[in-house]
Coordinates of C-alpha atoms in Angstrom, one line a residue:
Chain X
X1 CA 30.7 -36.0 4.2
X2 CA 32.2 -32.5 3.6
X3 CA 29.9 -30.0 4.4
X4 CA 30.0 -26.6 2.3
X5 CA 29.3 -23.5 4.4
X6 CA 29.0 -20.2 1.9
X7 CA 29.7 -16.9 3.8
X8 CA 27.2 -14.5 4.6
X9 CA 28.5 -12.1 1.8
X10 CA 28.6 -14.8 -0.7
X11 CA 24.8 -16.1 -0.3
X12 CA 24.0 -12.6 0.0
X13 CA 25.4 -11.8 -3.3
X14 CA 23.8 -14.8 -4.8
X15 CA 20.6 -14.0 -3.7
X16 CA 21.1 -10.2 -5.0
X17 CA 21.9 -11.3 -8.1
X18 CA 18.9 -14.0 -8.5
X19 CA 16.2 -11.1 -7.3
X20 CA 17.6 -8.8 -9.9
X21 CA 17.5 -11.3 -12.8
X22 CA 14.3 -12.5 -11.6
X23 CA 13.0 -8.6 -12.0
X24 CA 14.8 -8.8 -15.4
X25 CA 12.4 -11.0 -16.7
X26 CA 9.5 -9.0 -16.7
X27 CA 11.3 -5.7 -18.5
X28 CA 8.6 -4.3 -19.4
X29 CA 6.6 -4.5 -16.2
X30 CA 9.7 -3.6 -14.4
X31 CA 10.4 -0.2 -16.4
X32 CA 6.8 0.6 -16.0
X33 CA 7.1 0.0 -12.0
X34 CA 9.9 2.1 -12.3
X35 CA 8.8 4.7 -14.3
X36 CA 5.2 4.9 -11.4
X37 CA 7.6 4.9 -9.1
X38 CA 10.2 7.9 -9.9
X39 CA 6.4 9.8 -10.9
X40 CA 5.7 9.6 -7.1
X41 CA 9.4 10.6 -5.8
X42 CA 9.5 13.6 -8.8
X43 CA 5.6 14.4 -7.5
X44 CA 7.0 15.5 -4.3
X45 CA 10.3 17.3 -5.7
X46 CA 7.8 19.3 -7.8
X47 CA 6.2 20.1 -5.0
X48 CA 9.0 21.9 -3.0
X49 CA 9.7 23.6 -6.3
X50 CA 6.2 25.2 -6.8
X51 CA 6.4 26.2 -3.2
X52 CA 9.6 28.1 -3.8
X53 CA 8.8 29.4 -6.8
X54 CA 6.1 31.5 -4.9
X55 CA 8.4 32.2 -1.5
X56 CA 11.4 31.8 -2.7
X57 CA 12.6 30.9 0.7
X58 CA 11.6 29.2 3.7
X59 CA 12.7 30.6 6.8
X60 CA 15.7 31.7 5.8
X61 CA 16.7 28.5 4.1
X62 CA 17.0 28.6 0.4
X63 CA 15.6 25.9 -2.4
X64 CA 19.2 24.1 -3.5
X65 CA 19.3 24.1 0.5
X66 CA 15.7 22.4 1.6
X67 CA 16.7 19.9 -2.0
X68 CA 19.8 19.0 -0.3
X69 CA 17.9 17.8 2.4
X70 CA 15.0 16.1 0.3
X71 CA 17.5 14.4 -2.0
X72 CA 19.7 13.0 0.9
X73 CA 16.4 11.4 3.0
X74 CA 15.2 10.1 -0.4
X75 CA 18.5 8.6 -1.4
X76 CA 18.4 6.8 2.5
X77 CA 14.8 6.4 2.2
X78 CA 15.4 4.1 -2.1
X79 CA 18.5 2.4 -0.6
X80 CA 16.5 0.9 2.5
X81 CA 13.6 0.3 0.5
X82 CA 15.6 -1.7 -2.4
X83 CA 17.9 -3.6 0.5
X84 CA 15.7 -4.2 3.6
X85 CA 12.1 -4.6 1.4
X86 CA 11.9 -7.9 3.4
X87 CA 11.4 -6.1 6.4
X88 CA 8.8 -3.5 5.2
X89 CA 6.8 -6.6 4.0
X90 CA 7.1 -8.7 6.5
X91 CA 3.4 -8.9 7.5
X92 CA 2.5 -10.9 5.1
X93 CA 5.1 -13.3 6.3
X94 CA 3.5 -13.8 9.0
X95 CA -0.1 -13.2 8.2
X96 CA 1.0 -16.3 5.6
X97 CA 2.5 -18.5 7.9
X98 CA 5.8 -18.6 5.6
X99 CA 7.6 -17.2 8.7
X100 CA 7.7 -20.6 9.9
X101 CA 10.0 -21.5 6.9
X102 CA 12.6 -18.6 7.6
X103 CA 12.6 -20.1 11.0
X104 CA 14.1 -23.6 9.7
X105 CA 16.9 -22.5 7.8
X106 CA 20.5 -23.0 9.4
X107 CA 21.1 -19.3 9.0
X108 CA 20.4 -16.3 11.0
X109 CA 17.1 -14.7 10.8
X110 CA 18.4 -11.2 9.9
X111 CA 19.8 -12.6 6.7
X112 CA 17.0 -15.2 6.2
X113 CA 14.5 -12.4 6.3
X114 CA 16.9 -9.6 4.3
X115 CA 17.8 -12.0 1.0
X116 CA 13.6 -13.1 1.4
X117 CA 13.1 -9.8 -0.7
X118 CA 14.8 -6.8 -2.5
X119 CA 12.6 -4.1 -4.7
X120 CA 14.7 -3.3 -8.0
X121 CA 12.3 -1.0 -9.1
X122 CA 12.6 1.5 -6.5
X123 CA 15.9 2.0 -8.5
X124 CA 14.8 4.9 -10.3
X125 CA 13.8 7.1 -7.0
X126 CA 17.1 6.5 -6.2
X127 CA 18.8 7.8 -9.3
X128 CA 16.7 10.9 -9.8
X129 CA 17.4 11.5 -5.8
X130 CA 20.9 11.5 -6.5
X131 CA 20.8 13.7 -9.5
X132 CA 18.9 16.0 -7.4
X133 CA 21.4 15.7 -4.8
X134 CA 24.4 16.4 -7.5
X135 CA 22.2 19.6 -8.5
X136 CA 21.8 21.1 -5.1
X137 CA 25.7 20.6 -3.6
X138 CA 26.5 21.9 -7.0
X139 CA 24.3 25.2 -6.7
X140 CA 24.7 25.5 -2.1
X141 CA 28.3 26.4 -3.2
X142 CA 29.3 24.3 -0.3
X143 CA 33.0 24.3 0.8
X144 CA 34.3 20.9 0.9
X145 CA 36.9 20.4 3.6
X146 CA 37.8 17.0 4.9
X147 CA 35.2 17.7 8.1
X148 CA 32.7 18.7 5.7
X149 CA 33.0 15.5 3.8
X150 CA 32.6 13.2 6.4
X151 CA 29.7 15.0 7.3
X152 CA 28.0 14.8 3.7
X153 CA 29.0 11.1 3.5
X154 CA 27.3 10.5 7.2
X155 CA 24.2 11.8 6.5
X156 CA 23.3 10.0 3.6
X157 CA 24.7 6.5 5.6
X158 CA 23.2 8.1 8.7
X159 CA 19.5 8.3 6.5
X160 CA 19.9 4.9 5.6
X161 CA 20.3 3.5 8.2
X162 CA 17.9 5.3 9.9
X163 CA 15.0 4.3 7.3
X164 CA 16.3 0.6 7.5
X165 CA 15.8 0.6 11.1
X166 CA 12.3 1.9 11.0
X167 CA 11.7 -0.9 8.6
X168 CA 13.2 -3.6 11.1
X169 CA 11.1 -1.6 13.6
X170 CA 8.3 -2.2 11.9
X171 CA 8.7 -6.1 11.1
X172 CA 9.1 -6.4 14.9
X173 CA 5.9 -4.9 15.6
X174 CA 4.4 -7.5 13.5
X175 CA 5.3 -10.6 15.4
X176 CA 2.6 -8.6 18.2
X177 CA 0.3 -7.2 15.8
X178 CA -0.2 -9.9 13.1
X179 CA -1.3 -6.9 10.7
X180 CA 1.6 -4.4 9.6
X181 CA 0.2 -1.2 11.0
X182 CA -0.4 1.5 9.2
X183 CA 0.8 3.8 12.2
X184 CA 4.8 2.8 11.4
X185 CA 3.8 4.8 8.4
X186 CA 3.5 7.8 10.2
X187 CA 7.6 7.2 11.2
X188 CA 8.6 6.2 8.0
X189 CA 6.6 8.3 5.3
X190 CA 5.9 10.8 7.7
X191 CA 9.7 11.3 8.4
X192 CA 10.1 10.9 4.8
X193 CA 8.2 14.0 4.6
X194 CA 9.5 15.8 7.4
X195 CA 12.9 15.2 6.6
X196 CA 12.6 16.9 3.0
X197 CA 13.1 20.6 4.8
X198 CA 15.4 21.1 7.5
X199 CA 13.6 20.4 10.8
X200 CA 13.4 23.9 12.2
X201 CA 11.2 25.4 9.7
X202 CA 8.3 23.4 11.8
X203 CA 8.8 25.9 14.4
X204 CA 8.4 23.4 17.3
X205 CA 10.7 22.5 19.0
X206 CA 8.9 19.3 20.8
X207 CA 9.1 18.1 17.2
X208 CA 12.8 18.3 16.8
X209 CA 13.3 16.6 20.1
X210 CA 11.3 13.8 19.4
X211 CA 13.2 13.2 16.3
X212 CA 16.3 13.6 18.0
X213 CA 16.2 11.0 20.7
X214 CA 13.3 9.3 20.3
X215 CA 13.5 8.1 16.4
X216 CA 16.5 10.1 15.3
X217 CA 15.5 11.7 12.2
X218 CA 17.8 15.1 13.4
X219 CA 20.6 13.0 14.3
X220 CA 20.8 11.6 10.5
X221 CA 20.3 14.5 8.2
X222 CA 18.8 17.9 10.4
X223 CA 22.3 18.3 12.5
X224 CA 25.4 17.8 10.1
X225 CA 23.0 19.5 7.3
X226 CA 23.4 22.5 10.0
X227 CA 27.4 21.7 9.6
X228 CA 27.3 21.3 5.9
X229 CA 25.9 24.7 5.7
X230 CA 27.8 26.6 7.9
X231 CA 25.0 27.3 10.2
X232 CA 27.0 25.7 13.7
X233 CA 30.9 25.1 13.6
X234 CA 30.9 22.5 16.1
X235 CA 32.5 19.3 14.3
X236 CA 29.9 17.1 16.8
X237 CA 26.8 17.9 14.6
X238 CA 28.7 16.2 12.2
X239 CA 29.2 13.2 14.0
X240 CA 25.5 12.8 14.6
X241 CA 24.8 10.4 12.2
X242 CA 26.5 7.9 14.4
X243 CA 23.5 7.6 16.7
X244 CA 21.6 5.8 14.0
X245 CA 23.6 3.0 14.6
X246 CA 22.6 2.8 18.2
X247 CA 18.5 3.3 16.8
X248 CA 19.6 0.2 14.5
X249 CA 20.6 -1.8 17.4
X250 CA 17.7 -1.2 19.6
X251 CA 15.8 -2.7 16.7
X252 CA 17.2 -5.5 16.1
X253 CA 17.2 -6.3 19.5
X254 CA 13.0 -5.6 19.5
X255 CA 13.1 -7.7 16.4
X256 CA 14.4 -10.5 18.5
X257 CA 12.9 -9.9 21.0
X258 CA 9.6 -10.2 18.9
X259 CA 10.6 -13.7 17.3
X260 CA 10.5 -14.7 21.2
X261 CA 7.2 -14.3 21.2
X262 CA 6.3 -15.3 17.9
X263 CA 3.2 -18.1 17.8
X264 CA 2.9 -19.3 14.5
X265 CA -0.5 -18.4 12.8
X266 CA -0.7 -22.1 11.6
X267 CA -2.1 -21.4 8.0
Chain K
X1 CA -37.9 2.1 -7.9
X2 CA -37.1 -1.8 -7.8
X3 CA -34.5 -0.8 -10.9
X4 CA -32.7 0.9 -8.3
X5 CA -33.3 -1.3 -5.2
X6 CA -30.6 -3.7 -7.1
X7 CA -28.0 -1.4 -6.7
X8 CA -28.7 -0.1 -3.6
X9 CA -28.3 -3.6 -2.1
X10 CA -24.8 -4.2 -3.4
X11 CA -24.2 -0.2 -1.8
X12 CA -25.5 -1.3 1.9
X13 CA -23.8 -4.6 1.6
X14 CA -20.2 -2.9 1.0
X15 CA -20.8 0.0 3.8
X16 CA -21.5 -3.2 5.9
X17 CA -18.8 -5.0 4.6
X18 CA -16.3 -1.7 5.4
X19 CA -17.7 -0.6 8.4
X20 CA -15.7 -3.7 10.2
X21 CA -12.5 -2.8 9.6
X22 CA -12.6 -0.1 12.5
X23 CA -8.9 -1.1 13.7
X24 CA -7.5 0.1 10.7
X25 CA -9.9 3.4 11.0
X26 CA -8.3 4.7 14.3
X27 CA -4.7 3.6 12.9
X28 CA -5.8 5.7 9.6
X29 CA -7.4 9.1 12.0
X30 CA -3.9 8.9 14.2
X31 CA -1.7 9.0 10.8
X32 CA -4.5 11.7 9.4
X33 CA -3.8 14.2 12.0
X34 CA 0.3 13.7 12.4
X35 CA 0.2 14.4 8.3
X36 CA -2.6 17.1 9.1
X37 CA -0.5 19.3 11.5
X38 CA 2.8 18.6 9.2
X39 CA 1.2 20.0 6.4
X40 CA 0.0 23.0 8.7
X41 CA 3.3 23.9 10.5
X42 CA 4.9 23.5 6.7
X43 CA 2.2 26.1 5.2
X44 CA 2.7 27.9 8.2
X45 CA 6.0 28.5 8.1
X46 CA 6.2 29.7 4.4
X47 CA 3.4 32.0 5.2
X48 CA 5.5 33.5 7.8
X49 CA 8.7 33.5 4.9
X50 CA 6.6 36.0 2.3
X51 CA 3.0 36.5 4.0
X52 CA 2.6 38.8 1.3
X53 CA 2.8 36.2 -1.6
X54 CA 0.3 33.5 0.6
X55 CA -3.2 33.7 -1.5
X56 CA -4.9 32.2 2.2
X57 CA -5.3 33.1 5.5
X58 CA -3.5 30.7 8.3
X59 CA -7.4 30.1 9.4
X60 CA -8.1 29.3 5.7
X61 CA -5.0 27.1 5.1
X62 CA -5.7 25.0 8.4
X63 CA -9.4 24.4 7.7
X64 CA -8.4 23.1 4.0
X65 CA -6.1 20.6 5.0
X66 CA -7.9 19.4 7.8
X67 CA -10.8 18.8 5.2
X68 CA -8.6 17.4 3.2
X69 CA -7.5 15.0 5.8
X70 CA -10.7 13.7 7.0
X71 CA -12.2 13.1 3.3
X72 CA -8.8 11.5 2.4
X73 CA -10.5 8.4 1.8
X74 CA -13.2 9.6 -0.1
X75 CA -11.1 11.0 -2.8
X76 CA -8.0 8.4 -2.9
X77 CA -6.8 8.4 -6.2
X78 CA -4.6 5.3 -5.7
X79 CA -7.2 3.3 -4.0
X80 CA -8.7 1.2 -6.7
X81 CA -11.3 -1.9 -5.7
X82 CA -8.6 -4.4 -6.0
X83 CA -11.6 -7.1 -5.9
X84 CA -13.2 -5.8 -9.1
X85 CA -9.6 -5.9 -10.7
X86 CA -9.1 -9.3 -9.4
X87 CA -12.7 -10.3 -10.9
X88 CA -11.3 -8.9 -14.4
X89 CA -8.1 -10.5 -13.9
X90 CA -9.4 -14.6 -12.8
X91 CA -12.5 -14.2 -15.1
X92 CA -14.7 -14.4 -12.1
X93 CA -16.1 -11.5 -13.4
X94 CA -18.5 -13.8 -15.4
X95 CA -20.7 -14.4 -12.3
X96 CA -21.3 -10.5 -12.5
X97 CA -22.4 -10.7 -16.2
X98 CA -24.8 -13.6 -15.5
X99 CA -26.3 -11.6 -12.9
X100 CA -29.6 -9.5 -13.9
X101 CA -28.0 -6.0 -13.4
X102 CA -25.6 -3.7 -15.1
X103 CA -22.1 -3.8 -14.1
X104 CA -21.2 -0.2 -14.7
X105 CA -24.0 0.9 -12.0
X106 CA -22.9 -1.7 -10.1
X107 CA -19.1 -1.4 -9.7
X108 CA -20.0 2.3 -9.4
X109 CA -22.5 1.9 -6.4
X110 CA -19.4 -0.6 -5.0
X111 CA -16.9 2.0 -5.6
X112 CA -19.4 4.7 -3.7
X113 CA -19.6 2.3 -0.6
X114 CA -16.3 1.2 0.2
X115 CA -15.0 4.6 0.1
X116 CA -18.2 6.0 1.6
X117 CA -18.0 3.7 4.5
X118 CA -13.8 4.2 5.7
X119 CA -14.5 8.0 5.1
X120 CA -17.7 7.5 7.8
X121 CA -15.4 6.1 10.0
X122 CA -13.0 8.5 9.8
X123 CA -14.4 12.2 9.0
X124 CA -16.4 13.4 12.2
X125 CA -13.8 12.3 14.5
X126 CA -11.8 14.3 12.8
X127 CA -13.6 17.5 12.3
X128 CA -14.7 17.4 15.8
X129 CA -11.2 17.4 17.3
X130 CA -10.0 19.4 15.1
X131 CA -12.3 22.3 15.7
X132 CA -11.0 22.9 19.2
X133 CA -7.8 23.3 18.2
X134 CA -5.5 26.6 19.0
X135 CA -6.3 29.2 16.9
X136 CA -4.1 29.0 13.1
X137 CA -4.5 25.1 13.5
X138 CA -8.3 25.5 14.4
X139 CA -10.9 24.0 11.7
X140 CA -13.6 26.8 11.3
X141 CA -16.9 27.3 11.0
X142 CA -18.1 28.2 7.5
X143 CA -19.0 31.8 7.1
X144 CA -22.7 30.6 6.3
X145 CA -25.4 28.3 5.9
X146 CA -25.1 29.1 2.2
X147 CA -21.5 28.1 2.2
X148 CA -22.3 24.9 3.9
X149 CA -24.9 24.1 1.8
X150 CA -23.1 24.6 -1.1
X151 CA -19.8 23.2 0.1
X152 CA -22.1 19.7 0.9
X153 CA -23.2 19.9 -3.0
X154 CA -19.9 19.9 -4.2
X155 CA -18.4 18.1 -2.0
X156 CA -21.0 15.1 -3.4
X157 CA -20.6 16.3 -7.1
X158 CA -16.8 15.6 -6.7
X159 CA -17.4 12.6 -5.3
X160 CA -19.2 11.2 -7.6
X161 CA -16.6 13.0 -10.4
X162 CA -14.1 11.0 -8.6
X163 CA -15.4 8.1 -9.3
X164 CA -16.8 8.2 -11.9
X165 CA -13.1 9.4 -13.4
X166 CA -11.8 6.0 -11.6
X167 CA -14.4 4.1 -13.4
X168 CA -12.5 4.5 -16.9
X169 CA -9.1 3.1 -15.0
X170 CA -11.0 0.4 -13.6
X171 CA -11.9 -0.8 -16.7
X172 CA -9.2 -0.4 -18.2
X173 CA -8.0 -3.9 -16.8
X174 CA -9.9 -5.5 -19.3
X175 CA -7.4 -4.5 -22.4
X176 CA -4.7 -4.3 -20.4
X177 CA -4.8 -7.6 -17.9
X178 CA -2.5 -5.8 -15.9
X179 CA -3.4 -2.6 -13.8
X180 CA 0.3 -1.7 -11.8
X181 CA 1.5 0.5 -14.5
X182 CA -1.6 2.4 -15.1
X183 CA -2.4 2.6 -11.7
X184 CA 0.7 3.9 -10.6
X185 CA 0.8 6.5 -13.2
X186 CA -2.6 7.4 -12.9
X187 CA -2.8 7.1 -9.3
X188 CA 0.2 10.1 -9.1
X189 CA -0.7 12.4 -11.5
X190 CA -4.2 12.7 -10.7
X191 CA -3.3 13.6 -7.2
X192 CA -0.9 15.7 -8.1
X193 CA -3.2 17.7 -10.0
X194 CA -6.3 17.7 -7.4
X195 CA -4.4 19.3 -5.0
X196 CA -3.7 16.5 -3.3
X197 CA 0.0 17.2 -2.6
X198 CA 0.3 21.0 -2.7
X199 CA -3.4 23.4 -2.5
X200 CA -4.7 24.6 -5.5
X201 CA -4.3 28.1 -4.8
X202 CA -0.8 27.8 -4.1
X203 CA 0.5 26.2 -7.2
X204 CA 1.5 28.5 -9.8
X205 CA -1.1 31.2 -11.9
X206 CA -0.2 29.2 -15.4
X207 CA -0.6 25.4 -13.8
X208 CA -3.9 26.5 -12.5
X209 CA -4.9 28.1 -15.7
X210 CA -4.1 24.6 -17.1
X211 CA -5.5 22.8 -14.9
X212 CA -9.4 24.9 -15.3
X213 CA -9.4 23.0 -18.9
X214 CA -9.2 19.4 -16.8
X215 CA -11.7 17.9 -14.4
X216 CA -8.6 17.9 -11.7
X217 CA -9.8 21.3 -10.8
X218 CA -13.2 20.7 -10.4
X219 CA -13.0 17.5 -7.8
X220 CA -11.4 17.3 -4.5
X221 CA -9.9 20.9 -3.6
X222 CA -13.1 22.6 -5.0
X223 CA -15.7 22.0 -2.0
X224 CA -12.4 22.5 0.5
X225 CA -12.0 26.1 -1.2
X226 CA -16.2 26.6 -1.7
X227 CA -16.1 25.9 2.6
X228 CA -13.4 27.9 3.7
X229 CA -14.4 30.6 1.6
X230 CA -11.3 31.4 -0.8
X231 CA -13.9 30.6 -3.3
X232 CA -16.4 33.9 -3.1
X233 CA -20.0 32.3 -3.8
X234 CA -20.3 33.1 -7.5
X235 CA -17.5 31.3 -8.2
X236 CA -18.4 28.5 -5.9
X237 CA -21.6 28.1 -8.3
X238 CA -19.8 28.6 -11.7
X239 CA -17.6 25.5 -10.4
X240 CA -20.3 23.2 -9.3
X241 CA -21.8 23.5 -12.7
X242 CA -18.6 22.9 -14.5
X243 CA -18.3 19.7 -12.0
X244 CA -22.0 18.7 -13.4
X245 CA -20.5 18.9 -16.9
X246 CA -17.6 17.0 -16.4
X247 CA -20.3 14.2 -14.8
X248 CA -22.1 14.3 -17.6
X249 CA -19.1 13.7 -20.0
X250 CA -17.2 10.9 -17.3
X251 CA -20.2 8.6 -17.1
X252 CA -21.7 7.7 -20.6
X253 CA -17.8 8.0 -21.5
X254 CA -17.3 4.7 -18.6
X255 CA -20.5 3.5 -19.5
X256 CA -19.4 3.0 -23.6
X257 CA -16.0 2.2 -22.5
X258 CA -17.7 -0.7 -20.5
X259 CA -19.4 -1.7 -23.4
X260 CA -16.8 -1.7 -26.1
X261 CA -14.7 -3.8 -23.4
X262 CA -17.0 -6.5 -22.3
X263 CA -18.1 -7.0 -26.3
X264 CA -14.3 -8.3 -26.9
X265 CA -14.2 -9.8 -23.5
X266 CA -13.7 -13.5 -24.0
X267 CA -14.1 -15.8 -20.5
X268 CA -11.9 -19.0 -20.8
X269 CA -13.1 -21.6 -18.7
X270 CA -11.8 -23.3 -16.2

């Protein structure tokens, strides 16, 4: 008997392509999702605009400056959402027992649980968070040498992937709690938030440590946005980014770790 | 009085019914505080960029949004009953029509609980922590009893404006079978323009000119403004009469739309 064994990629891609068509049939829900959810995303642009149009600047930073930051958490905020919605919603997985299902298939959990969902409709955050993002590189008059590339092109990545390990974060917590817990919204949404100025204008510097080690919100976007800008020279704050990868691991690991100690809730 | 004692039933059994969920009320005052001193430190710091063009003081902005923060969940735009929408949606909502009382009043008095009973939960803790603070992130006293009294009539009137502006959305459901879109447009806009994302007084002179024509004005942000006394007392009693007209206009207008959607409502069974 021959046995076929698809790649990761290509079951990955077929998936992908099955959850958008399956969003496809309901157009009209689907643009109306997508039109609620841009509102939400634009709600909170229009909200850093009214607050500029009155101080014009925030401690010393100016709008296209605090945008490039909103649009580049946003844009690694819509990617993680759209890609890694499994893991955000993975409570109910578990609340529903369907957990047990992921558990049986001869794949790995990771990809079991990351095809188990994807959310098309957070499309349109995404697109109106790159067209703010086009807007404020366009009007920071940024000087793009190679260095200063790589930086831009880290901190969007470095966003990502810090959102989508929050998310995995999150799922893990699940496998203790049973509930998803509100709290991982403080990380998540509140970093959201945070993230859309540059970090110092908090004043507090207790705050931007926490977000540097701790759940590295800095490393992403606050340090090479310093770079980008000109405000420090050293080419590490550009590299930054790269600690993501090590807040990624550390929770996948807890994700593991919490399938370990995962008792079905039998229903 | 036995009218009423219907209705007030169906309110204690909800407050009962939402007093359990006390797990998800700590969880809900730990993420209320974290989003209450990141909204301060943000004001903050653009007070200190142009103090000059900041219409409140820091003592002002901090008792606002900590307000703001502990009555979160009495003036949740996006938090609809999903059970009533669920009854619309299955057809359930027959048993409720058999039933010998009105369903406007009685959604209404459901709405009222559930919200009444997580802000309970939620609100003193709040206020109490918050009011030994450091100064500039300190929740203040009001200035005086007159305030407070005022600021606890408002504070009901938009309440009950809130509602009774949700009402309308609720019922929506019934034309439209499907309440995502509505919701999420609703939900956003209506925040938006309560104040719920940026203060009132901070938005810009024309938006706020704009928004005096809508009922936005008049709900959350008002008793928040009446307390820490940007609004002077005149003005504090000019609003809580427009938030009495706006009543006035919201509930009969729920009340016919209720009607004009339950005469075309048509229960398959099954």
């Amino acid at each position: 008997m021959k046995t076929y064994h698809v790649s990761a990629f290509r079951m990955y891609r077929s998936f992908f392509s099955m959850h958008l068509r399956t969003a496809m049939e309901y157009k009209s829900s689907f643009l109306m999702t997508i039109f609620g959810m841009t509102l939400t995303s634009f709600a909170s642009f229009l909200a850093i605009w009214i607050l500029f149009d009155r101080f014009h600047t925030v401690d010393g930073y100016t709008l296209s400056e605090v945008l490039l930051c909103h649009s580049t958490i946003m844009i690694g905020f819509s990617i993680s959402e759209i890609l890694l919605r499994g893991f955000d919603v993975f409570s109910s997985q578990v609340q529903s027992g369907s957990f047990d299902r992921l558990l049986l298939r001869p794949r790995t959990l990771f990809l079991s649980v990351l095809v188990s969902r994807m959310e098309f409709a957070r499309v349109g955050r995404l697109v109106q968070s790159i067209v703010i993002l086009i807007y404020a590189v366009w009007k920071t008059n940024l000087t793009f040498t190679a260095a200063h590339t790589a930086a831009f092109v880290l901190m969007i990545l470095g966003s990502a992937v810090f959102f989508s390990a929050l998310m995995i974060l999150g799922a893990g917590v699940c496998f203790f709690t049973i509930e998803g817990i509100e709290v991982m919204n403080i990380f998540t949404h509140g970093g959201k938030e945070l993230g859309s100025y540059p970090l110092d204008i908090y004043n507090s510097r207790a705050l931007i440590l926490f977000f540097t080690f701790f759940v590295p919100l800095s490393c992403a976007q606050y340090y090479p946005f310093l770079y980008l800008t000109g405000r420090e020279s050293s080419f590490f704050y550009a590299l930054t980014p790269c600690y993501t990868i090590v807040f990624f691991l550390f929770s996948l690991i807890f994700f593991y770790f919490g399938v370990r100690h995962y008792q079905s809730t039998g229903s | 009085m036995a009218f009423l004692q219907k209705y007030l039933t169906f309110f204690k059994m909800r407050i009962r019914c939402g007093l359990q969920y006390r797990t998800a009320a700590l969880a809900g005052i730990a993420t209320q505080f974290c989003w209450g001193f990141m909204y301060i430190l943000l004001y903050h710091a653009f007070r200190n960029s142009d103090p000059a063009a900041y219409p409140m003081t820091a003592e002002q902005t901090a008792t606002y949004i900590w307000l703001q923060q502990a009555f979160l969940t009495l003036f949740a735009s996006w938090q609809l009953e999903n059970d009533l929408i669920a009854q619309i949606k299955d057809g359930t909502v027959a048993y409720d029509l058999c039933r010998p009382v009105s369903l406007y009043p009685m959604w209404f008095c459901k709405c009222m609980a559930s919200r009444l009973s997580r802000a309970m939960l939620r609100f003193l803790p709040i206020l109490l922590i918050c009011g030994f603070l450091p100064a500039g992130y300190r929740m203040c006293l009001p200035t005086s009893f007159l305030c407070l009294g005022l600021f606890l009539l408002s504070l009901t009137l938009a309440f009950l404006l809130t509602i009774a502006i949700l009402m309308p959305v609720h019922i929506s459901v019934f034309f439209l079978l499907n309440e995502s879109g509505i919701r999420s447009v609703f939900a956003n806009v209506m925040d938006f323009c309560c104040g719920g994302l940026i203060p009132i007084p901070l938005m810009p002179a024309a938006l706020q000119k704009f928004l005096s024509f809508t009922p936005f004005l008049y709900m959350q942000n008002t008793p928040y403004l009446i307390y820490n006394g940007y609004l002077p007392i005149s003005d504090a009693l000019r609003a809580i009469c427009i938030q009495l007209c706006w009543l006035v206009f919201f509930i009969p207008l729920g009340v016919w739309m209720m009607k004009k959607a339950l005469r075309r409502t048509v229960i398959q069974g099954g």
